[in-house]
Tab-separated table of N, CA and C in Angstrom:
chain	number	residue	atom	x	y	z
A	1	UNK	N	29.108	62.304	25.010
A	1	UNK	CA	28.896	62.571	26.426
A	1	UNK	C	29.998	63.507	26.946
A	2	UNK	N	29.739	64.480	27.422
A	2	UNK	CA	30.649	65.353	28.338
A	2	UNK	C	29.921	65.342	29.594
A	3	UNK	N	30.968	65.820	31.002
A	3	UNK	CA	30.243	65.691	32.019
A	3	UNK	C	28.817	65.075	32.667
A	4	UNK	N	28.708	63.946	31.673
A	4	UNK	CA	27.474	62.800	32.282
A	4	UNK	C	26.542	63.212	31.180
A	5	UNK	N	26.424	64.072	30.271
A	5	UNK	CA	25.112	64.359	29.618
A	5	UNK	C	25.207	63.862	28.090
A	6	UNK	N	24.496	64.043	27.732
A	6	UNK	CA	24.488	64.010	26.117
A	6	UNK	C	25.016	65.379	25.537
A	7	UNK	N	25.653	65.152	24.862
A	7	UNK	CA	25.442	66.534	23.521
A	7	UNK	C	24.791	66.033	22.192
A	8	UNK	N	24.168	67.207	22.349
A	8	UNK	CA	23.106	66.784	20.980
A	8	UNK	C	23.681	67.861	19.871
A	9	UNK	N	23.787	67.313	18.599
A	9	UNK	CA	24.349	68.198	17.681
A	9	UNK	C	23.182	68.873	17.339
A	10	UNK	N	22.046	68.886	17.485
A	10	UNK	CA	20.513	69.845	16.655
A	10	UNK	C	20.918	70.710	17.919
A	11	UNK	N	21.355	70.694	19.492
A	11	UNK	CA	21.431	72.227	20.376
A	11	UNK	C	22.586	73.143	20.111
A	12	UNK	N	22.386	73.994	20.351
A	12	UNK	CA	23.675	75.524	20.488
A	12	UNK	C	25.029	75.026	21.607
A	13	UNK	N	25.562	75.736	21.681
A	13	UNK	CA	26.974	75.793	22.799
A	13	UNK	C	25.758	75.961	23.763
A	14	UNK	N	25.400	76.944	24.118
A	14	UNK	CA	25.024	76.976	25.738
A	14	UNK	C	23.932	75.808	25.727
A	15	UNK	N	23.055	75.826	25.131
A	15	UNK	CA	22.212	74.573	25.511
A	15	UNK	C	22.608	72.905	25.643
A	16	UNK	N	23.983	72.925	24.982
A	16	UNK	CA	24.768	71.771	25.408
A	16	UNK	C	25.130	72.026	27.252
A	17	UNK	N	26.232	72.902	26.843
A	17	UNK	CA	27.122	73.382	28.069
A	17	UNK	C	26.136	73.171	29.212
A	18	UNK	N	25.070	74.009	29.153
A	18	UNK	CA	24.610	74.160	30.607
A	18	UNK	C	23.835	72.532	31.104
A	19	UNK	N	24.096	71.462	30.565
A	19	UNK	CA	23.819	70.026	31.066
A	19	UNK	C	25.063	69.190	31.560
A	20	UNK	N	25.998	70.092	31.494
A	20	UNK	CA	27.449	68.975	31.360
A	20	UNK	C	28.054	69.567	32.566
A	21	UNK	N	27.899	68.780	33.625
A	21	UNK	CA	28.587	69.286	35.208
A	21	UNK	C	29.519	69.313	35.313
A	22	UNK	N	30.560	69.026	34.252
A	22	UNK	CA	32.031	69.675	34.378
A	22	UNK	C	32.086	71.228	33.820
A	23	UNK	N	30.843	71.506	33.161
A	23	UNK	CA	31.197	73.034	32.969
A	23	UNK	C	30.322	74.083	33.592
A	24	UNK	N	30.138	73.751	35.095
A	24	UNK	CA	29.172	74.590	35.535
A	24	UNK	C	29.791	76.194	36.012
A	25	UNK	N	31.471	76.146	35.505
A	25	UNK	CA	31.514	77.270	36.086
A	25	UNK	C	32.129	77.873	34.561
A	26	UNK	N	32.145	77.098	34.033
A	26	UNK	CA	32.082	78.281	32.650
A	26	UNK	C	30.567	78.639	32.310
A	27	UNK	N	29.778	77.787	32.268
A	27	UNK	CA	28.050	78.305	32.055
A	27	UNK	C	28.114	79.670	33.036
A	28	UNK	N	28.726	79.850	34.164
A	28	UNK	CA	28.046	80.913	35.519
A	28	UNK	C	29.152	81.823	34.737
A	29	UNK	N	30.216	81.738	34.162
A	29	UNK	CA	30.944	82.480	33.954
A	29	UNK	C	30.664	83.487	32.334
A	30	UNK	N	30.317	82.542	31.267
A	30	UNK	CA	29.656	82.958	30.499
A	30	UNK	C	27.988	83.900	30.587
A	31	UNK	N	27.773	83.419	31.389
A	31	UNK	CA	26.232	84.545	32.304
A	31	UNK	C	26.468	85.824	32.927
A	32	UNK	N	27.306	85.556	33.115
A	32	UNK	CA	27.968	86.694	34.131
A	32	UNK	C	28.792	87.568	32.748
A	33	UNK	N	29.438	87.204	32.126
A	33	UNK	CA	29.307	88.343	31.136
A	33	UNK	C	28.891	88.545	30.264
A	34	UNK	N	27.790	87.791	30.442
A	34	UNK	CA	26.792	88.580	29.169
A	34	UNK	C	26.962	88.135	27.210
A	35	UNK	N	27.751	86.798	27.368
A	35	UNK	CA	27.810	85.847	26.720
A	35	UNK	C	26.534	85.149	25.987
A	36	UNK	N	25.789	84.633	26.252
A	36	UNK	CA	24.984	83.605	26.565
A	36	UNK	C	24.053	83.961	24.903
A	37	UNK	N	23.778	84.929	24.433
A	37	UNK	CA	23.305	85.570	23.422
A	37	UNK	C	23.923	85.048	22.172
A	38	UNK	N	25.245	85.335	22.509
A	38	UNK	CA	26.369	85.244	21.309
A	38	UNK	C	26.190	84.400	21.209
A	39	UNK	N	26.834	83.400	22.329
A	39	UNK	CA	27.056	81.834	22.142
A	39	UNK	C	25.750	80.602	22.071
A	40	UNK	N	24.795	81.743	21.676
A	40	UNK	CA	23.576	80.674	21.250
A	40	UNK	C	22.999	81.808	19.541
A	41	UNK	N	23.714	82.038	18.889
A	41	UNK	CA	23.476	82.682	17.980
A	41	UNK	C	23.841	81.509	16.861
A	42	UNK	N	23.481	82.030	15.533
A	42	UNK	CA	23.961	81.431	14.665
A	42	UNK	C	25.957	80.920	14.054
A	43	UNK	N	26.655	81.627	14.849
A	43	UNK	CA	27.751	81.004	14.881
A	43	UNK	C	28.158	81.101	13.424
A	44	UNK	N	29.605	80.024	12.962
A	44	UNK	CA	29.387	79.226	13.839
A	44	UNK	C	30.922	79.331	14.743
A	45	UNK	N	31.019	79.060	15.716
A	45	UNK	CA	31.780	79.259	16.680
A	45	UNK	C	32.639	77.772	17.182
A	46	UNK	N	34.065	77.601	17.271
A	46	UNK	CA	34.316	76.938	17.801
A	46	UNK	C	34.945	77.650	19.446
A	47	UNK	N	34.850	76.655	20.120
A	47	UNK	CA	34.702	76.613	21.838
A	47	UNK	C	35.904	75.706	22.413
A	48	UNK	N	36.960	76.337	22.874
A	48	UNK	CA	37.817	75.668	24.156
A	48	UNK	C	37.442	75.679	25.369
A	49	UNK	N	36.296	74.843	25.965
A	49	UNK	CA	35.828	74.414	27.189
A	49	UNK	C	36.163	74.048	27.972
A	50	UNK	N	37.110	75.141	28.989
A	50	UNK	CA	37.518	74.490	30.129
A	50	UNK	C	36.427	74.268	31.073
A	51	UNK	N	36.854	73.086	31.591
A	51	UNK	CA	36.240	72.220	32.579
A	51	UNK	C	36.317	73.116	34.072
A	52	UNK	N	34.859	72.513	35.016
A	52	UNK	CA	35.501	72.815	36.364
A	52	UNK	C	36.877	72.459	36.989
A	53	UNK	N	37.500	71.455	37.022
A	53	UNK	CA	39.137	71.129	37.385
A	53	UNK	C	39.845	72.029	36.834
A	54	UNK	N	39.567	72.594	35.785
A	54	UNK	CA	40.946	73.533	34.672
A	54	UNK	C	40.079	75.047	35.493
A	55	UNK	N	39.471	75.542	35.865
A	55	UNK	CA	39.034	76.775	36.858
A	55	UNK	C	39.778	76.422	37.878
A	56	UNK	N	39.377	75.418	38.875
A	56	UNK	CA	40.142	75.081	40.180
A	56	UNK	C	41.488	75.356	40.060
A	57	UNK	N	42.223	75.401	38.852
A	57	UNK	CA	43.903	75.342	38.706
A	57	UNK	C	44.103	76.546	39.111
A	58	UNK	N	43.037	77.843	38.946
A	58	UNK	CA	43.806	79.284	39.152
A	58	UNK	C	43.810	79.372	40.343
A	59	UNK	N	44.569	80.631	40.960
A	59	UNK	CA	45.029	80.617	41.847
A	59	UNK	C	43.452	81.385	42.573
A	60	UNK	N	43.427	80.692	44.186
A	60	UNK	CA	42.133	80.636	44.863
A	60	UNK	C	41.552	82.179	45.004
A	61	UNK	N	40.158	82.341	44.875
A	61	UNK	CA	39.683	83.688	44.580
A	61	UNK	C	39.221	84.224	43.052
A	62	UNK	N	40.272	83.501	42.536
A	62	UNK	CA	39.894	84.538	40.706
A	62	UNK	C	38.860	84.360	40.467
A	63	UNK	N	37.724	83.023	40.041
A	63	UNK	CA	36.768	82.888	39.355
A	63	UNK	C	35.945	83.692	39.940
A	64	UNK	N	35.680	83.815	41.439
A	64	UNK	CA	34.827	84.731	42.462
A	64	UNK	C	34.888	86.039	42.139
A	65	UNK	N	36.079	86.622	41.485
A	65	UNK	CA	36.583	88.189	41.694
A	65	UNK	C	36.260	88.252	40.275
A	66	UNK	N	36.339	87.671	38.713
A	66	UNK	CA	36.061	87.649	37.726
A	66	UNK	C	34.698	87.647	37.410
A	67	UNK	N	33.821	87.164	37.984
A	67	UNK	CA	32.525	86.964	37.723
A	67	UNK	C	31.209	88.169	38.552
A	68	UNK	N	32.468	89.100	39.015
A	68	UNK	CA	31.586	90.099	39.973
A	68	UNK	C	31.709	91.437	38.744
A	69	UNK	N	30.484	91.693	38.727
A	69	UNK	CA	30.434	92.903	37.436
A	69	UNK	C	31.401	93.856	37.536
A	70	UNK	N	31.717	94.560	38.538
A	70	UNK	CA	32.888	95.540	37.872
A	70	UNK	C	33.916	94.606	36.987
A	71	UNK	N	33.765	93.468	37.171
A	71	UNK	CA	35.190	92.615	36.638
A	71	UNK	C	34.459	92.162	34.986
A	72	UNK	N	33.488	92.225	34.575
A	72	UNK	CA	33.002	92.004	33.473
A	72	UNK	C	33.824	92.063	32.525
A	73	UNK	N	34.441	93.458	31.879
A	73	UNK	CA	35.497	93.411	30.974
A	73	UNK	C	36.059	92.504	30.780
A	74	UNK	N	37.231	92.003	31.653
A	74	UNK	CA	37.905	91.124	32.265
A	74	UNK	C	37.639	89.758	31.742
A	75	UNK	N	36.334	89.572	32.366
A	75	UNK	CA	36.165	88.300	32.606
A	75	UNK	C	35.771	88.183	30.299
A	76	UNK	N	34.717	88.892	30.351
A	76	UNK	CA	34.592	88.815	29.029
A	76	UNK	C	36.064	88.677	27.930
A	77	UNK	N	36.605	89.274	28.018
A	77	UNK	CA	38.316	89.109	27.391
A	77	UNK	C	38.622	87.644	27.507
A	78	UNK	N	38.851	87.100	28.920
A	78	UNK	CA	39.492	85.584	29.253
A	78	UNK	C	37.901	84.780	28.263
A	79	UNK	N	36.856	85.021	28.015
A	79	UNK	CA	36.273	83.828	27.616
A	79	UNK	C	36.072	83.504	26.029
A	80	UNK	N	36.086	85.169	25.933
A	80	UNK	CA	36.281	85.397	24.218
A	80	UNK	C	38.071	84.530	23.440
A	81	UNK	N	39.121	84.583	24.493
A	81	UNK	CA	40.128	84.264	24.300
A	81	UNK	C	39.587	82.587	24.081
A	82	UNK	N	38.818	81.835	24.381
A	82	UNK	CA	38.704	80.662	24.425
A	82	UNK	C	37.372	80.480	22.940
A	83	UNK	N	37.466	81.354	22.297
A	83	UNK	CA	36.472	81.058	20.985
A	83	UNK	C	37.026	81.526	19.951
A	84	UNK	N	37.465	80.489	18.661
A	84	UNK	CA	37.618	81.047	17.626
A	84	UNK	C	36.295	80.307	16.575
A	85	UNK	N	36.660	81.842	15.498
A	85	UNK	CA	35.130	81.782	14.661
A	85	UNK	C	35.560	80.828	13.774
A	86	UNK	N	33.815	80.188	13.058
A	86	UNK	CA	33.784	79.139	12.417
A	86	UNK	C	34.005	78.105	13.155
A	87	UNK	N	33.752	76.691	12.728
A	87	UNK	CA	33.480	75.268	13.143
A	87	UNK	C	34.904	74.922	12.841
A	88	UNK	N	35.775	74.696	13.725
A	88	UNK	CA	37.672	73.801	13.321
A	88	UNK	C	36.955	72.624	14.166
A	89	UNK	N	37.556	71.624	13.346
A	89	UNK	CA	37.441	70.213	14.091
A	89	UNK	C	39.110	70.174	14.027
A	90	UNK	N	39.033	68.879	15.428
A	90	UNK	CA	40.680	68.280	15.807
A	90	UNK	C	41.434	67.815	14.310
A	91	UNK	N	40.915	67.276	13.276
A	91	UNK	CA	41.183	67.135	12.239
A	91	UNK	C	41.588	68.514	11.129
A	92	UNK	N	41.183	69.412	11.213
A	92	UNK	CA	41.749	70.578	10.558
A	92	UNK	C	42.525	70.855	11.147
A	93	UNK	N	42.772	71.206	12.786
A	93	UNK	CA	44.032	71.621	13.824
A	93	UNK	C	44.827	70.963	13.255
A	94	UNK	N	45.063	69.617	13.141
A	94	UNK	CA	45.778	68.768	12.931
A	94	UNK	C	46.339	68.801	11.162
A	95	UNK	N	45.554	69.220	10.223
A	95	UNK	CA	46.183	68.884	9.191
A	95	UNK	C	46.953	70.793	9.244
A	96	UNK	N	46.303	71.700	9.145
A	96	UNK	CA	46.985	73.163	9.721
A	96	UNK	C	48.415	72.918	10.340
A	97	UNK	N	48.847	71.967	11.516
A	97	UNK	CA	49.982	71.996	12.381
A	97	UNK	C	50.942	71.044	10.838
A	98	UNK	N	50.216	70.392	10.294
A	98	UNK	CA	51.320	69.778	9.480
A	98	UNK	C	51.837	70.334	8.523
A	99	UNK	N	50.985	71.753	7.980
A	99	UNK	CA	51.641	72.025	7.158
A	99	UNK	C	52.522	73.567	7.608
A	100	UNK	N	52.573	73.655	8.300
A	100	UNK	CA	53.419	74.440	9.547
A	100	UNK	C	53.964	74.218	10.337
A	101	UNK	N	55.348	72.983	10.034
A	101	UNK	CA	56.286	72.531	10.824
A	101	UNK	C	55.326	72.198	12.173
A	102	UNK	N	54.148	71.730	12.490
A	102	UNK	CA	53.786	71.343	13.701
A	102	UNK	C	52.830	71.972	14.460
A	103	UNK	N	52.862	73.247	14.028
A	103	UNK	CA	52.402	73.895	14.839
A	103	UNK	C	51.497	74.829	14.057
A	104	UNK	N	49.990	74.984	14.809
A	104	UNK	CA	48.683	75.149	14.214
A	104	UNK	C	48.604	76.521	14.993
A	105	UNK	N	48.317	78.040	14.287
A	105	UNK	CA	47.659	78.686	14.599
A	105	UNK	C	46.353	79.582	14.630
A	106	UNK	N	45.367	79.810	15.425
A	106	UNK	CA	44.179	80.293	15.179
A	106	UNK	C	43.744	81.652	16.085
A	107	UNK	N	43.568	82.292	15.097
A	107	UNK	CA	43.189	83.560	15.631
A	107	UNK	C	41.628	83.606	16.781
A	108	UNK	N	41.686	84.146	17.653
A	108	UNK	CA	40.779	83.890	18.994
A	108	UNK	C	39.318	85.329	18.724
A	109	UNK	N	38.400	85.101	19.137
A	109	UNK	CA	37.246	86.246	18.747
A	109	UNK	C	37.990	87.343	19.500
A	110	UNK	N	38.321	87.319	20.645
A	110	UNK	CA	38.911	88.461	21.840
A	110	UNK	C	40.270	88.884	20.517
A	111	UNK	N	40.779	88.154	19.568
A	111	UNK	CA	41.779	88.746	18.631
A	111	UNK	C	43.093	88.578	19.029
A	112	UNK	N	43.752	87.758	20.004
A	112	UNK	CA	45.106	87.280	20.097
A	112	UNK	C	44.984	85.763	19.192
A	113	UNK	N	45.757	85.114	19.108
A	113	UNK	CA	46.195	83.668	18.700
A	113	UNK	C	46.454	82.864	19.508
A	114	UNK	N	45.657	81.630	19.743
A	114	UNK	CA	46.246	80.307	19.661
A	114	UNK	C	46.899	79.280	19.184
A	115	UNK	N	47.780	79.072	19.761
A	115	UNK	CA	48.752	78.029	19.085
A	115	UNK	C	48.399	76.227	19.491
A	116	UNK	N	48.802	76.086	18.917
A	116	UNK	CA	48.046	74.559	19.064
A	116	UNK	C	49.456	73.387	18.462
A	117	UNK	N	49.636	72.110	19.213
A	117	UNK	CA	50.815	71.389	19.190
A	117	UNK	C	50.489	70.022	19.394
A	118	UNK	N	50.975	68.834	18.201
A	118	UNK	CA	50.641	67.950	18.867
A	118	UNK	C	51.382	67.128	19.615
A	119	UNK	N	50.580	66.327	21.178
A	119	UNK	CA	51.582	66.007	21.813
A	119	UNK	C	50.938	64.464	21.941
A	120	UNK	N	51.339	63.361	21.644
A	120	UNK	CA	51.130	62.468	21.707
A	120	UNK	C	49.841	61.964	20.613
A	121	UNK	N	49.014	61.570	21.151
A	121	UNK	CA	47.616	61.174	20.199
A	121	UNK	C	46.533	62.395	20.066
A	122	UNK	N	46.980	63.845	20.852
A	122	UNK	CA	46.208	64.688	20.974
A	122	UNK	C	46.804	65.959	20.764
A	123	UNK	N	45.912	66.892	21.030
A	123	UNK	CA	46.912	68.462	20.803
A	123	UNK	C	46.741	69.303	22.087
A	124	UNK	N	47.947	69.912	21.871
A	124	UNK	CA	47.763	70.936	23.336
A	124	UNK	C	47.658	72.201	22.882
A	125	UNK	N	47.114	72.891	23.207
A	125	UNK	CA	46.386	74.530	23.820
A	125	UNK	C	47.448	75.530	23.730
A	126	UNK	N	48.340	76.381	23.216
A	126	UNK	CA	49.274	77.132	24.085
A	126	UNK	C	48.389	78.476	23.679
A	127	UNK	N	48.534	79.378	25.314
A	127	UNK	CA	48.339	80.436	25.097
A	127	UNK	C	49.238	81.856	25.215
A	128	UNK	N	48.537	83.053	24.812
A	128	UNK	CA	49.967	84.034	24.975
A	128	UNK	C	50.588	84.071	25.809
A	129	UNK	N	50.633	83.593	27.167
A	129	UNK	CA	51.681	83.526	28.381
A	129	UNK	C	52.573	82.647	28.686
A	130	UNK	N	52.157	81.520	27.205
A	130	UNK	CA	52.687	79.944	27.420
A	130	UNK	C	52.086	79.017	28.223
A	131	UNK	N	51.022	79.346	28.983
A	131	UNK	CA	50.600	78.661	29.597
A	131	UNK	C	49.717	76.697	28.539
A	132	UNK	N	49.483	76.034	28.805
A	132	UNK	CA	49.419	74.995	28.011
A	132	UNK	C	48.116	74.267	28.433
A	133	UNK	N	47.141	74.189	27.894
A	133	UNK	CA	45.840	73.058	28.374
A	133	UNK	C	46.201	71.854	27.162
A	134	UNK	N	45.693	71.266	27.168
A	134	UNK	CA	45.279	69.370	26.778
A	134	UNK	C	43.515	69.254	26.147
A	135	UNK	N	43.730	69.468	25.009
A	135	UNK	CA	42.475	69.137	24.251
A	135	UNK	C	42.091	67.481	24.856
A	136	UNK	N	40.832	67.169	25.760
A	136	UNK	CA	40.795	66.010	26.885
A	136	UNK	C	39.325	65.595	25.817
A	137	UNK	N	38.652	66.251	25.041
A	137	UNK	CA	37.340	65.569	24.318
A	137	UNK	C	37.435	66.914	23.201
A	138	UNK	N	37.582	65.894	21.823
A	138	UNK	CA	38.043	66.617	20.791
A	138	UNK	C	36.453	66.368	20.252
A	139	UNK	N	36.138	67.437	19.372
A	139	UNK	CA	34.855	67.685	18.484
A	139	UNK	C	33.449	67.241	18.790
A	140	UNK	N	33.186	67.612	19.982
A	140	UNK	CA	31.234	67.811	20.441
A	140	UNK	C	31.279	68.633	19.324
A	141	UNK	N	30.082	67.715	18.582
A	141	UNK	CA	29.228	69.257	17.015
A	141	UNK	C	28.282	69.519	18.188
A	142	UNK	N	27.934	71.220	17.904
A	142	UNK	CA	26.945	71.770	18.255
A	142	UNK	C	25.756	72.637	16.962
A	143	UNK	N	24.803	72.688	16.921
A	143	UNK	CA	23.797	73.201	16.410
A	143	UNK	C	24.571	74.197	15.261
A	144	UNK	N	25.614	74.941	16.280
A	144	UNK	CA	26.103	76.366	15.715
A	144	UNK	C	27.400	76.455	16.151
A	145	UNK	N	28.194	75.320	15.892
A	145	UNK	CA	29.843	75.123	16.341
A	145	UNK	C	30.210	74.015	16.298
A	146	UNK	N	31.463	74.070	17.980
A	146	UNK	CA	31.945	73.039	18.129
A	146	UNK	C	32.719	73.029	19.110
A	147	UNK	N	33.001	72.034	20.455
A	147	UNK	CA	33.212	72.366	21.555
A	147	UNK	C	34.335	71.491	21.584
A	148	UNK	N	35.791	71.691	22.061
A	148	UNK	CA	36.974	70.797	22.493
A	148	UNK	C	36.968	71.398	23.801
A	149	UNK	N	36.905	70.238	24.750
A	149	UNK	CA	36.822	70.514	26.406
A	149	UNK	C	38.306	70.166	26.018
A	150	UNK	N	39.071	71.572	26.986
A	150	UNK	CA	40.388	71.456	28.013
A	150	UNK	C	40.364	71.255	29.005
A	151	UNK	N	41.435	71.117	29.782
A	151	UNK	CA	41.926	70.837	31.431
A	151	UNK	C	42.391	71.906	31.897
A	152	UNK	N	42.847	73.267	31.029
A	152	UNK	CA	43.251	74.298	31.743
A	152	UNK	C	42.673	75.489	31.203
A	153	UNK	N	42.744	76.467	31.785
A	153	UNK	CA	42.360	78.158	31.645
A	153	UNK	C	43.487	78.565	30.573
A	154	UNK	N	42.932	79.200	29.545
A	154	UNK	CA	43.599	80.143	28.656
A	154	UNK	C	43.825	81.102	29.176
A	155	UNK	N	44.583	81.683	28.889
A	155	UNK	CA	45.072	83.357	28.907
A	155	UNK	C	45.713	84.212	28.809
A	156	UNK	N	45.014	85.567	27.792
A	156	UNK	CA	45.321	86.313	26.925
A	156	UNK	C	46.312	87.357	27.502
């Protein structure tokens, strides 16, 4: 269950995503650039799903100003930064960070790196600015991936 729904492992990323009301503004955000193709393709794709609360964190205006087509580029860059290729479950992050003093890195489709850390019973997110999300629901299988919902916005 994410955001009240089921995930069904026989659907894609978007045909999960677009049932789960914590991600209604990555679904509008992924539409808006022209996503929606990819991320229902054969994959397979893993997915850092920030939640509506982890959007609300930016500062007021962005998602509005990101999702308006001249901003496409843009917006496409920040969502690609949140997909790396192939299926990683929390369990590969995790054995990866051990054999690298701790710390797990994965190259992003947009082509920077994520770093990944564990902090307590879970792992955290770091991205190129340092900024930090909280892996909050580790490994939804999807059809053609695999989705870890965060609490915060990546960015590249």
């Amino acid at each position: 269950m994410v955001g009240g729904a089921a995930m069904y492992p026989t659907k894609n990323i978007v045909q999960n995503a677009v049932n789960s009301r914590d991600h209604t503004t990555l679904v509008a955000a992924v539409k808006a650039a022209g996503l929606v193709d990819t991320l229902s393709s054969k994959g397979p794709f893993t997915v850092f799903a920030p939640t509506n609360a982890a959007f609300a964190k930016l500062p007021a205006g962005t998602v509005e100003t990101l999702v308006k087509p001249e901003n496409k580029a843009t917006l496409t860059t920040i969502l690609t930064y949140h997909v790396v290729p192939g299926r990683i479950t929390a369990g590969q992050i995790s054995a990866m960070a051990m054999k690298h003093h701790g710390t797990a890195t994965l190259k992003t489709v947009q082509g920077e790196n994520l770093k990944f850390r564990k902090v307590g019973k879970g792992f955290q997110v770091i991205d190129a600015k340092g900024g930090k999300a909280n892996i909050t629901i580790a490994n939804v299988m999807q059809s053609n991936g695999i989705i870890h919902v965060i609490d915060s916005v990546l960015m590249p």
